[in-house]
Amino acid sequence: GAGVSQSPSNKVTEKGKDVELRCDPISGHTALYWYRQSLGQGLEFLIYFQGNSAPDKSGLPSDRFSAERTGGSVSTLTIQRTQQEDSAVYLCASSSQGAELFFGSGTQLSVL
Amino acid sequence: AQSVAQPEDQVNVAEGNPLTVKCTYSVSGNPYLFWYVQYPNRGLQFLLKYITGDNLVKGSYGFEAEFNKSQTSFHLKKPSALVSDSALYFCAVRDNRYGGSQGNLIFGKGTKLSVKP
């Protein structure tokens, strides 16, 4: 596609429910990243996929968070048993090796 | 630990005046440095990057940044600010754990730029 696509753009859920956020990276980009942006905060790194290598999960805040990247393309970020503190904008980005990151428009997650 | 600092939460500039948004970094080895801009309700857009070479890097929308190794800084500049430049600006450095050209970016907390007519 022309850019990084994320869906849904907005997600409202109840505390304790599971949510899945999807990211379609730019075709051909080998690297994919998930970040979280809370109100008034900077970008918090969550997870990084590079080609077929094991992902860098060092930024995931708890074991309720997980992510997959199938076929080296589409990625899904799953949050289990959501909590109110999970409310944030979740940003996905992709890049070719050594290049700048291209970001999607994000998914605004609201946990009630 | 690797990190990026943006010491100003907000910068206010009059239209037509020069602007500077400050960024300092801490990273082992040679830094890969980036600036991004975020307009309201939009994703982050790439402005410019420093990998190697000339310390003065030119980017989109008339912005430039100067890499200063001795001061570990990478300040964003523009000679003449526009009202439309008002946005949130993020400085970032690539995490060097992977050896330079790969790895996630570590972002600063962002600086809100406000340009008044």
Short mmCIF file of C-alpha atoms in Angstrom, two decimals:
data_model
loop_
_atom_site.label_atom_id
_atom_site.label_comp_id
_atom_site.label_asym_id
_atom_site.label_seq_id
_atom_site.Cartn_x
_atom_site.Cartn_y
_atom_site.Cartn_z
CA GLY A 1 0.00 0.00 0.00
CA ALA A 2 0.89 3.64 -0.11
CA GLY A 3 1.48 3.91 3.61
CA VAL A 4 1.21 2.12 6.93
CA SER A 5 -2.40 1.24 7.61
CA GLN A 6 -3.82 0.63 11.08
CA SER A 7 -7.23 -0.63 12.11
CA PRO A 8 -9.44 0.15 13.80
CA SER A 9 -8.80 3.87 14.08
CA ASN A 10 -10.77 3.96 17.32
CA LYS A 11 -11.59 1.20 19.79
CA VAL A 12 -13.68 1.53 22.92
CA THR A 13 -13.74 -1.49 25.19
CA GLU A 14 -14.69 -2.46 28.70
CA LYS A 15 -12.16 -3.20 31.38
CA GLY A 16 -11.22 -6.88 31.35
CA LYS A 17 -11.96 -7.47 27.67
CA ASP A 18 -9.33 -8.49 25.11
CA VAL A 19 -8.56 -6.29 22.09
CA GLU A 20 -6.67 -6.83 18.84
CA LEU A 21 -5.06 -4.02 16.90
CA ARG A 22 -3.93 -4.52 13.32
CA CYS A 23 -1.09 -3.04 11.31
CA ASP A 24 -0.44 -3.34 7.57
CA PRO A 25 3.11 -2.11 6.90
CA ILE A 26 4.46 -0.64 3.69
CA SER A 27 5.08 -3.41 1.18
CA GLY A 28 8.69 -4.58 1.22
CA HIS A 29 9.57 -3.11 4.59
CA THR A 30 11.40 -5.69 6.65
CA ALA A 31 11.08 -3.98 10.02
CA LEU A 32 7.87 -3.32 11.96
CA TYR A 33 7.48 -1.48 15.24
CA TRP A 34 4.74 -0.86 17.79
CA TYR A 35 4.74 2.19 20.03
CA ARG A 36 2.28 3.60 22.54
CA GLN A 37 1.56 7.30 23.03
CA SER A 38 -0.31 8.36 26.13
CA LEU A 39 -1.82 11.81 26.57
CA GLY A 40 0.93 14.32 27.20
CA GLN A 41 3.61 11.65 26.98
CA GLY A 42 6.22 10.75 24.44
CA LEU A 43 6.35 7.55 22.46
CA GLU A 44 6.86 4.37 24.44
CA PHE A 45 8.50 1.52 22.53
CA LEU A 46 6.63 -1.77 22.76
CA ILE A 47 7.96 -4.34 20.30
CA TYR A 48 10.16 -4.57 17.18
CA PHE A 49 10.14 -7.16 14.39
CA GLN A 50 13.08 -7.42 11.96
CA GLY A 51 12.74 -9.90 9.14
CA ASN A 52 12.73 -13.49 10.36
CA SER A 53 14.62 -12.71 13.56
CA ALA A 54 13.07 -13.19 16.98
CA PRO A 55 11.19 -10.01 17.91
CA ASP A 56 12.50 -7.60 20.51
CA LYS A 57 9.77 -7.66 23.14
CA SER A 58 11.70 -5.66 25.72
CA GLY A 59 9.22 -2.79 25.71
CA LEU A 60 6.05 -4.75 26.42
CA PRO A 61 4.73 -3.45 29.76
CA SER A 62 3.22 -6.72 30.99
CA ASP A 63 2.45 -10.28 29.93
CA ARG A 64 -1.04 -9.11 28.96
CA PHE A 65 0.55 -7.62 25.84
CA SER A 66 1.65 -9.75 22.88
CA ALA A 67 2.21 -9.27 19.17
CA GLU A 68 2.59 -11.40 16.09
CA ARG A 69 3.77 -10.72 12.59
CA THR A 70 2.53 -13.25 10.11
CA GLY A 71 4.37 -13.93 6.86
CA GLY A 72 6.69 -11.02 7.45
CA SER A 73 3.90 -8.57 6.73
CA VAL A 74 0.74 -7.87 8.75
CA SER A 75 1.08 -7.54 12.51
CA THR A 76 -1.46 -7.85 15.32
CA LEU A 77 -1.00 -6.40 18.79
CA THR A 78 -3.16 -8.14 21.38
CA ILE A 79 -3.96 -6.79 24.81
CA GLN A 80 -5.62 -9.25 27.15
CA ARG A 81 -7.78 -8.30 30.12
CA THR A 82 -7.53 -4.60 29.33
CA GLN A 83 -7.06 -2.09 32.12
CA GLN A 84 -7.84 1.62 32.18
CA GLU A 85 -4.14 2.45 32.13
CA ASP A 86 -3.93 0.75 28.72
CA SER A 87 -5.87 3.67 27.22
CA ALA A 88 -3.58 5.35 24.71
CA VAL A 89 -2.87 5.76 21.02
CA TYR A 90 -1.10 2.69 19.65
CA LEU A 91 1.17 3.53 16.74
CA CYS A 92 2.64 1.12 14.23
CA ALA A 93 5.59 1.93 11.98
CA SER A 94 7.62 0.14 9.36
CA SER A 95 10.96 0.70 7.69
CA SER A 96 13.45 -0.79 5.31
CA GLN A 97 16.82 -1.58 6.85
CA GLY A 98 18.70 1.44 8.08
CA ALA A 99 16.05 3.90 6.96
CA GLU A 100 13.62 6.13 8.76
CA LEU A 101 10.37 4.83 10.21
CA PHE A 102 7.05 5.48 8.52
CA PHE A 103 4.14 5.67 10.93
CA GLY A 104 0.48 4.84 10.62
CA SER A 105 -2.24 7.12 11.95
CA GLY A 106 -2.66 4.99 15.05
CA THR A 107 -5.45 3.29 16.96
CA GLN A 108 -7.01 5.30 19.78
CA LEU A 109 -7.83 2.76 22.51
CA SER A 110 -10.21 3.75 25.28
CA VAL A 111 -10.79 1.34 28.16
CA LEU A 112 -13.88 2.16 30.19
CA ALA B 1 21.39 3.81 29.15
CA GLN B 2 20.51 5.28 25.80
CA SER B 3 18.19 8.25 25.92
CA VAL B 4 16.97 11.43 24.29
CA ALA B 5 16.14 14.65 26.12
CA GLN B 6 14.02 17.51 24.86
CA PRO B 7 14.41 20.08 27.63
CA GLU B 8 11.55 22.34 26.54
CA ASP B 9 7.94 21.22 26.78
CA GLN B 10 6.87 24.22 24.69
CA VAL B 11 8.51 26.77 22.41
CA ASN B 12 6.72 29.95 21.41
CA VAL B 13 7.86 31.90 18.35
CA ALA B 14 6.47 34.79 16.35
CA GLU B 15 5.86 34.14 12.68
CA GLY B 16 8.85 35.11 10.57
CA ASN B 17 11.31 34.68 13.41
CA PRO B 18 13.88 31.88 13.54
CA LEU B 19 13.05 28.87 15.65
CA THR B 20 15.10 26.29 17.51
CA VAL B 21 13.84 23.12 19.16
CA LYS B 22 16.48 21.53 21.36
CA CYS B 23 17.50 17.89 21.61
CA THR B 24 20.34 16.15 23.38
CA TYR B 25 21.10 12.45 23.31
CA SER B 26 23.01 9.76 25.11
CA VAL B 27 24.01 6.67 23.13
CA SER B 28 26.97 4.36 22.87
CA GLY B 29 28.80 4.45 19.58
CA ASN B 30 27.85 6.58 16.60
CA PRO B 31 24.33 8.01 16.83
CA TYR B 32 21.61 7.74 14.21
CA LEU B 33 19.41 10.77 14.90
CA PHE B 34 15.94 11.70 13.65
CA TRP B 35 13.33 14.43 13.89
CA TYR B 36 9.61 13.80 13.48
CA VAL B 37 6.62 16.14 13.51
CA GLN B 38 3.09 15.32 14.66
CA TYR B 39 0.21 17.54 13.62
CA PRO B 40 -3.03 17.35 15.66
CA ASN B 41 -4.84 14.03 15.25
CA ARG B 42 -2.23 12.83 12.77
CA GLY B 43 0.53 10.25 12.79
CA LEU B 44 4.20 11.12 12.98
CA GLN B 45 5.87 12.44 9.86
CA PHE B 46 9.59 12.15 9.19
CA LEU B 47 11.44 15.47 8.87
CA LEU B 48 15.13 14.63 8.65
CA LYS B 49 17.88 12.34 9.84
CA TYR B 50 21.59 12.32 10.58
CA ILE B 51 23.53 9.15 9.88
CA THR B 52 26.98 10.34 8.91
CA GLY B 53 28.67 13.09 6.93
CA ASP B 54 27.85 16.79 6.99
CA ASN B 55 26.84 17.98 10.45
CA LEU B 56 24.12 20.23 9.01
CA VAL B 57 21.22 18.19 7.73
CA LYS B 58 18.41 19.66 5.64
CA GLY B 59 14.94 18.20 5.67
CA SER B 60 11.32 18.74 4.78
CA TYR B 61 9.38 22.02 5.02
CA GLY B 62 12.55 24.12 5.29
CA PHE B 63 13.74 22.54 8.53
CA GLU B 64 17.35 21.71 9.26
CA ALA B 65 19.25 20.25 12.18
CA GLU B 66 22.82 20.51 13.35
CA PHE B 67 24.65 17.53 14.77
CA ASN B 68 27.15 18.51 17.46
CA LYS B 69 29.14 15.55 18.71
CA SER B 70 30.97 17.37 21.49
CA GLN B 71 27.71 18.67 22.95
CA THR B 72 25.76 15.50 22.07
CA SER B 73 23.06 17.69 20.58
CA PHE B 74 20.88 17.63 17.49
CA HIS B 75 18.84 20.85 17.58
CA LEU B 76 16.11 21.44 15.01
CA LYS B 77 16.09 24.85 13.33
CA LYS B 78 14.22 26.91 10.80
CA PRO B 79 15.23 30.40 9.65
CA SER B 80 11.69 31.78 9.40
CA ALA B 81 8.77 30.18 11.25
CA LEU B 82 5.28 29.80 9.80
CA VAL B 83 2.01 29.53 11.70
CA SER B 84 1.53 26.19 9.95
CA ASP B 85 4.69 24.88 11.67
CA SER B 86 2.75 24.74 14.93
CA ALA B 87 2.84 21.08 15.97
CA LEU B 88 4.50 18.58 18.28
CA TYR B 89 8.12 17.78 17.46
CA PHE B 90 9.93 14.63 18.49
CA CYS B 91 13.65 13.93 18.47
CA ALA B 92 14.76 10.29 18.33
CA VAL B 93 17.90 8.18 18.36
CA ARG B 94 18.26 4.66 17.08
CA ASP B 95 18.82 2.05 19.77
CA ASN B 96 22.38 0.89 19.19
CA ARG B 97 21.94 -2.58 20.68
CA TYR B 98 21.59 -3.98 17.18
CA GLY B 99 24.66 -2.28 15.77
CA GLY B 100 23.73 0.94 14.05
CA SER B 101 21.46 0.55 11.08
CA GLN B 102 18.83 -1.62 12.74
CA GLY B 103 16.71 -1.28 15.79
CA ASN B 104 13.88 0.70 17.25
CA LEU B 105 13.99 4.44 17.81
CA ILE B 106 14.12 5.93 21.29
CA PHE B 107 12.01 9.09 21.35
CA GLY B 108 12.13 12.21 23.45
CA LYS B 109 8.97 13.42 25.20
CA GLY B 110 8.26 15.95 22.48
CA THR B 111 8.24 19.74 22.26
CA LYS B 112 5.12 21.66 21.39
CA LEU B 113 5.91 24.45 18.96
CA SER B 114 3.50 27.35 18.83
CA VAL B 115 3.97 29.97 16.11
CA LYS B 116 1.86 33.11 16.51
CA PRO B 117 0.98 35.50 13.68
#
